[in-house]
């Protein structure tokens, strides 16, 4: 679950963002992964192989790739305020904008 750290449409940079890992069998949060520099994780998706969680860093102009096994994060700089990111199994398909807008 992405925790943007703010409930505003337009937030400040370097917020208090994190990702909560939920065990749906017990309905409990089992881990909380911090985002580098506080970032602002927003909409995203899991890779087809289940190894990565991709989340846009809306207020910090980055895309985050979390290792689903350990929460390690890689970041890439992108254009201004990416709002969502979707990963499809077809090579070359992606979405920047609201999750599910095919490009």
Short mmCIF file of N, CA and C in Angstrom, two decimals:
data_model
loop_
_atom_site.label_atom_id
_atom_site.label_comp_id
_atom_site.label_asym_id
_atom_site.label_seq_id
_atom_site.Cartn_x
_atom_site.Cartn_y
_atom_site.Cartn_z
N UNK A 1 0.84 -1.15 0.00
CA UNK A 1 0.00 0.00 0.00
C UNK A 1 0.91 1.23 0.00
N UNK A 2 0.66 2.15 -0.94
CA UNK A 2 1.45 3.37 -1.01
C UNK A 2 0.95 4.38 0.00
N UNK A 3 1.87 4.91 0.78
CA UNK A 3 1.56 5.95 1.76
C UNK A 3 2.25 7.23 1.31
N UNK A 4 1.48 8.10 0.67
CA UNK A 4 2.05 9.32 0.08
C UNK A 4 2.59 10.28 1.12
N UNK A 5 2.12 10.20 2.34
CA UNK A 5 2.61 11.08 3.39
C UNK A 5 1.87 12.40 3.47
N UNK A 6 0.94 12.63 2.55
CA UNK A 6 0.15 13.85 2.55
C UNK A 6 -1.16 13.56 1.84
N UNK A 7 -2.21 14.24 2.21
CA UNK A 7 -3.52 13.99 1.61
C UNK A 7 -3.95 15.11 0.67
N UNK A 8 -3.01 15.86 0.17
CA UNK A 8 -3.31 16.95 -0.75
C UNK A 8 -3.09 16.49 -2.18
N UNK A 9 -3.78 17.16 -3.10
CA UNK A 9 -3.57 16.85 -4.52
C UNK A 9 -2.17 17.27 -4.94
N UNK A 10 -1.71 18.41 -4.48
CA UNK A 10 -0.36 18.89 -4.77
C UNK A 10 0.40 18.96 -3.46
N UNK A 11 1.41 18.12 -3.33
CA UNK A 11 2.17 18.07 -2.08
C UNK A 11 3.55 18.66 -2.25
N UNK A 12 4.25 18.73 -1.14
CA UNK A 12 5.60 19.25 -1.17
C UNK A 12 6.59 18.14 -1.48
N UNK A 13 7.75 18.51 -1.91
CA UNK A 13 8.81 17.54 -2.16
C UNK A 13 9.35 16.99 -0.85
N UNK A 14 9.96 15.83 -0.94
CA UNK A 14 10.61 15.19 0.21
C UNK A 14 9.65 14.97 1.37
N UNK A 15 8.46 14.44 1.06
CA UNK A 15 7.45 14.16 2.08
C UNK A 15 7.82 12.96 2.93
N UNK A 16 6.85 12.42 3.64
CA UNK A 16 7.07 11.29 4.54
C UNK A 16 6.52 10.00 3.93
N UNK A 17 6.84 9.73 2.68
CA UNK A 17 6.29 8.58 1.99
C UNK A 17 6.88 7.25 2.43
N UNK A 18 6.07 6.21 2.31
CA UNK A 18 6.50 4.85 2.63
C UNK A 18 5.56 3.86 1.92
N UNK A 19 5.90 2.59 2.05
CA UNK A 19 5.05 1.53 1.51
C UNK A 19 4.78 0.54 2.64
N UNK A 20 3.51 0.25 2.87
CA UNK A 20 3.13 -0.76 3.87
C UNK A 20 2.91 -2.09 3.17
N UNK A 21 3.50 -3.14 3.73
CA UNK A 21 3.31 -4.50 3.21
C UNK A 21 2.24 -5.16 4.07
N UNK A 22 1.16 -5.61 3.43
CA UNK A 22 0.02 -6.16 4.16
C UNK A 22 -0.09 -7.66 3.92
N UNK A 23 -0.26 -8.41 4.98
CA UNK A 23 -0.56 -9.84 4.89
C UNK A 23 -2.08 -9.96 4.85
N UNK A 24 -2.62 -10.27 3.69
CA UNK A 24 -4.07 -10.30 3.55
C UNK A 24 -4.72 -11.46 4.29
N UNK A 25 -3.96 -12.50 4.62
CA UNK A 25 -4.53 -13.62 5.37
C UNK A 25 -4.84 -13.20 6.80
N UNK A 26 -4.00 -12.31 7.36
CA UNK A 26 -4.22 -11.87 8.75
C UNK A 26 -4.73 -10.44 8.83
N UNK A 27 -4.76 -9.75 7.68
CA UNK A 27 -5.19 -8.35 7.61
C UNK A 27 -4.32 -7.45 8.49
N UNK A 28 -3.01 -7.74 8.51
CA UNK A 28 -2.07 -6.97 9.33
C UNK A 28 -0.92 -6.44 8.47
N UNK A 29 -0.41 -5.27 8.85
CA UNK A 29 0.78 -4.71 8.22
C UNK A 29 1.98 -5.47 8.80
N UNK A 30 2.78 -6.08 7.91
CA UNK A 30 3.92 -6.88 8.37
C UNK A 30 5.26 -6.19 8.14
N UNK A 31 5.27 -5.12 7.35
CA UNK A 31 6.49 -4.35 7.12
C UNK A 31 6.11 -2.96 6.64
N UNK A 32 7.03 -2.03 6.85
CA UNK A 32 6.86 -0.67 6.35
C UNK A 32 8.18 -0.26 5.72
N UNK A 33 8.17 -0.09 4.41
CA UNK A 33 9.38 0.25 3.68
C UNK A 33 9.47 1.76 3.47
N UNK A 34 10.51 2.40 3.99
CA UNK A 34 10.67 3.83 3.74
C UNK A 34 11.07 4.07 2.28
N UNK A 35 10.77 5.25 1.81
CA UNK A 35 11.15 5.64 0.45
C UNK A 35 12.31 6.62 0.55
N UNK A 36 13.36 6.43 -0.27
CA UNK A 36 14.51 7.35 -0.19
C UNK A 36 14.09 8.81 -0.30
N UNK A 37 14.71 9.63 0.49
CA UNK A 37 14.48 11.09 0.48
C UNK A 37 13.05 11.44 0.86
N UNK A 38 12.29 10.52 1.43
CA UNK A 38 10.92 10.82 1.84
C UNK A 38 9.91 10.70 0.74
N UNK A 39 10.31 10.83 -0.48
CA UNK A 39 9.50 10.69 -1.69
C UNK A 39 7.99 10.70 -1.45
N UNK A 40 7.23 10.47 -2.49
CA UNK A 40 5.77 10.53 -2.44
C UNK A 40 5.18 9.42 -3.29
N UNK A 41 5.25 8.16 -2.84
CA UNK A 41 4.77 7.06 -3.68
C UNK A 41 3.29 7.20 -3.99
N UNK A 42 2.95 6.95 -5.25
CA UNK A 42 1.58 7.12 -5.70
C UNK A 42 1.15 5.83 -6.38
N UNK A 43 0.37 5.93 -7.42
CA UNK A 43 -0.17 4.75 -8.11
C UNK A 43 0.95 3.91 -8.73
N UNK A 44 0.71 2.62 -8.85
CA UNK A 44 1.70 1.74 -9.44
C UNK A 44 1.16 0.36 -9.69
N UNK A 45 2.08 -0.59 -9.83
CA UNK A 45 1.71 -1.96 -10.16
C UNK A 45 2.86 -2.89 -9.85
N UNK A 46 2.59 -4.17 -9.84
CA UNK A 46 3.59 -5.21 -9.61
C UNK A 46 4.00 -5.78 -10.95
N UNK A 47 5.30 -6.08 -11.10
CA UNK A 47 5.78 -6.68 -12.34
C UNK A 47 5.14 -8.05 -12.55
N UNK A 48 5.14 -8.51 -13.77
CA UNK A 48 4.50 -9.77 -14.13
C UNK A 48 5.07 -10.94 -13.34
N UNK A 49 6.38 -10.92 -13.08
CA UNK A 49 7.01 -12.02 -12.34
C UNK A 49 6.88 -11.85 -10.81
N UNK A 50 6.28 -10.75 -10.36
CA UNK A 50 6.08 -10.53 -8.94
C UNK A 50 7.30 -10.08 -8.18
N UNK A 51 8.40 -9.81 -8.87
CA UNK A 51 9.65 -9.44 -8.20
C UNK A 51 9.74 -7.97 -7.82
N UNK A 52 9.00 -7.12 -8.51
CA UNK A 52 9.13 -5.68 -8.27
C UNK A 52 7.78 -4.99 -8.14
N UNK A 53 7.74 -4.00 -7.27
CA UNK A 53 6.61 -3.09 -7.16
C UNK A 53 7.08 -1.76 -7.73
N UNK A 54 6.38 -1.29 -8.75
CA UNK A 54 6.69 -0.02 -9.39
C UNK A 54 5.70 1.03 -8.91
N UNK A 55 6.18 2.15 -8.39
CA UNK A 55 5.31 3.24 -7.95
C UNK A 55 5.86 4.57 -8.44
N UNK A 56 4.98 5.42 -8.92
CA UNK A 56 5.43 6.76 -9.29
C UNK A 56 5.74 7.53 -8.01
N UNK A 57 6.71 8.43 -8.10
CA UNK A 57 7.03 9.35 -7.00
C UNK A 57 6.49 10.71 -7.38
N UNK A 58 5.21 10.86 -7.21
CA UNK A 58 4.46 11.98 -7.77
C UNK A 58 5.05 13.36 -7.52
N UNK A 59 5.36 13.67 -6.28
CA UNK A 59 5.80 15.03 -5.97
C UNK A 59 7.31 15.20 -6.08
N UNK A 60 8.02 14.14 -6.39
CA UNK A 60 9.48 14.22 -6.48
C UNK A 60 10.02 13.88 -7.86
N UNK A 61 9.12 13.75 -8.84
CA UNK A 61 9.50 13.56 -10.25
C UNK A 61 10.38 12.33 -10.49
N UNK A 62 10.04 11.23 -9.80
CA UNK A 62 10.80 9.98 -9.96
C UNK A 62 9.85 8.80 -10.11
N UNK A 63 10.41 7.68 -10.54
CA UNK A 63 9.73 6.39 -10.52
C UNK A 63 10.52 5.50 -9.58
N UNK A 64 9.82 4.81 -8.68
CA UNK A 64 10.45 3.91 -7.71
C UNK A 64 10.23 2.47 -8.12
N UNK A 65 11.28 1.66 -8.02
CA UNK A 65 11.17 0.22 -8.23
C UNK A 65 11.61 -0.47 -6.94
N UNK A 66 10.63 -1.05 -6.24
CA UNK A 66 10.89 -1.75 -4.99
C UNK A 66 11.12 -3.23 -5.26
N UNK A 67 12.16 -3.80 -4.66
CA UNK A 67 12.36 -5.24 -4.69
C UNK A 67 11.32 -5.83 -3.74
N UNK A 68 10.41 -6.65 -4.25
CA UNK A 68 9.31 -7.18 -3.44
C UNK A 68 9.77 -8.13 -2.35
N UNK A 69 10.98 -8.66 -2.46
CA UNK A 69 11.48 -9.59 -1.44
C UNK A 69 12.04 -8.87 -0.22
N UNK A 70 12.65 -7.68 -0.43
CA UNK A 70 13.33 -7.05 0.69
C UNK A 70 13.07 -5.54 0.84
N UNK A 71 12.35 -4.93 -0.08
CA UNK A 71 12.02 -3.51 0.02
C UNK A 71 13.08 -2.55 -0.47
N UNK A 72 14.21 -3.08 -0.98
CA UNK A 72 15.22 -2.18 -1.54
C UNK A 72 14.64 -1.40 -2.71
N UNK A 73 15.06 -0.14 -2.85
CA UNK A 73 14.45 0.74 -3.84
C UNK A 73 15.50 1.28 -4.81
N UNK A 74 15.15 1.26 -6.09
CA UNK A 74 15.90 1.96 -7.12
C UNK A 74 15.00 3.08 -7.61
N UNK A 75 15.59 4.25 -7.92
CA UNK A 75 14.80 5.37 -8.41
C UNK A 75 15.33 5.85 -9.74
N UNK A 76 14.42 6.33 -10.57
CA UNK A 76 14.80 6.93 -11.84
C UNK A 76 14.09 8.27 -11.99
N UNK A 77 14.81 9.27 -12.43
CA UNK A 77 14.21 10.59 -12.66
C UNK A 77 13.36 10.56 -13.91
N UNK A 78 12.19 11.18 -13.83
CA UNK A 78 11.27 11.27 -14.97
C UNK A 78 10.73 12.69 -15.04
N UNK A 79 9.76 12.91 -15.89
CA UNK A 79 9.15 14.23 -16.03
C UNK A 79 8.37 14.65 -14.80
N UNK A 80 7.82 15.83 -14.88
CA UNK A 80 7.14 16.45 -13.75
C UNK A 80 5.90 15.68 -13.31
N UNK A 81 5.82 15.41 -12.03
CA UNK A 81 4.70 14.80 -11.33
C UNK A 81 4.08 13.57 -12.00
N UNK A 82 4.85 12.48 -12.14
CA UNK A 82 4.22 11.25 -12.66
C UNK A 82 3.13 10.80 -11.69
N UNK A 83 1.96 10.55 -12.22
CA UNK A 83 0.81 10.30 -11.35
C UNK A 83 0.48 8.83 -11.19
N UNK A 84 0.88 8.00 -12.10
CA UNK A 84 0.59 6.57 -12.01
C UNK A 84 1.52 5.80 -12.92
N UNK A 85 1.68 4.55 -12.64
CA UNK A 85 2.56 3.71 -13.44
C UNK A 85 1.97 2.31 -13.47
N UNK A 86 1.80 1.77 -14.67
CA UNK A 86 1.28 0.42 -14.82
C UNK A 86 2.26 -0.40 -15.63
N UNK A 87 2.45 -1.64 -15.24
CA UNK A 87 3.37 -2.54 -15.93
C UNK A 87 2.55 -3.65 -16.58
N UNK A 88 2.75 -3.86 -17.87
CA UNK A 88 2.07 -4.94 -18.59
C UNK A 88 3.09 -6.00 -19.00
N UNK A 89 2.59 -7.17 -19.28
CA UNK A 89 3.48 -8.26 -19.69
C UNK A 89 3.99 -8.09 -21.12
N UNK A 90 3.33 -7.28 -21.93
CA UNK A 90 3.77 -7.07 -23.30
C UNK A 90 4.97 -6.12 -23.31
N UNK A 91 6.05 -6.51 -23.99
CA UNK A 91 7.23 -5.62 -24.06
C UNK A 91 6.86 -4.27 -24.65
N UNK A 92 7.38 -3.22 -24.05
CA UNK A 92 7.19 -1.88 -24.57
C UNK A 92 5.91 -1.20 -24.15
N UNK A 93 5.05 -1.86 -23.39
CA UNK A 93 3.80 -1.25 -22.94
C UNK A 93 4.01 -0.63 -21.56
N UNK A 94 3.50 0.55 -21.36
CA UNK A 94 3.62 1.23 -20.08
C UNK A 94 2.52 2.28 -19.97
N UNK A 95 2.38 2.86 -18.80
CA UNK A 95 1.42 3.92 -18.61
C UNK A 95 1.99 4.95 -17.65
N UNK A 96 2.00 6.19 -18.06
CA UNK A 96 2.30 7.30 -17.16
C UNK A 96 1.07 8.18 -17.17
N UNK A 97 0.53 8.44 -16.06
CA UNK A 97 -0.75 9.12 -15.96
C UNK A 97 -1.58 8.29 -15.00
N UNK A 98 -2.85 8.27 -15.14
CA UNK A 98 -3.65 7.40 -14.28
C UNK A 98 -3.37 5.95 -14.62
N UNK A 99 -3.31 5.12 -13.59
CA UNK A 99 -3.02 3.70 -13.77
C UNK A 99 -4.00 3.09 -14.77
N UNK A 100 -3.47 2.46 -15.79
CA UNK A 100 -4.31 1.79 -16.77
C UNK A 100 -4.45 2.52 -18.09
N UNK A 101 -3.89 3.72 -18.22
CA UNK A 101 -3.92 4.41 -19.51
C UNK A 101 -2.82 3.86 -20.39
N UNK A 102 -3.19 3.04 -21.33
CA UNK A 102 -2.22 2.33 -22.16
C UNK A 102 -1.51 3.27 -23.12
N UNK A 103 -0.20 3.11 -23.21
CA UNK A 103 0.63 3.87 -24.15
C UNK A 103 1.36 2.90 -25.05
#
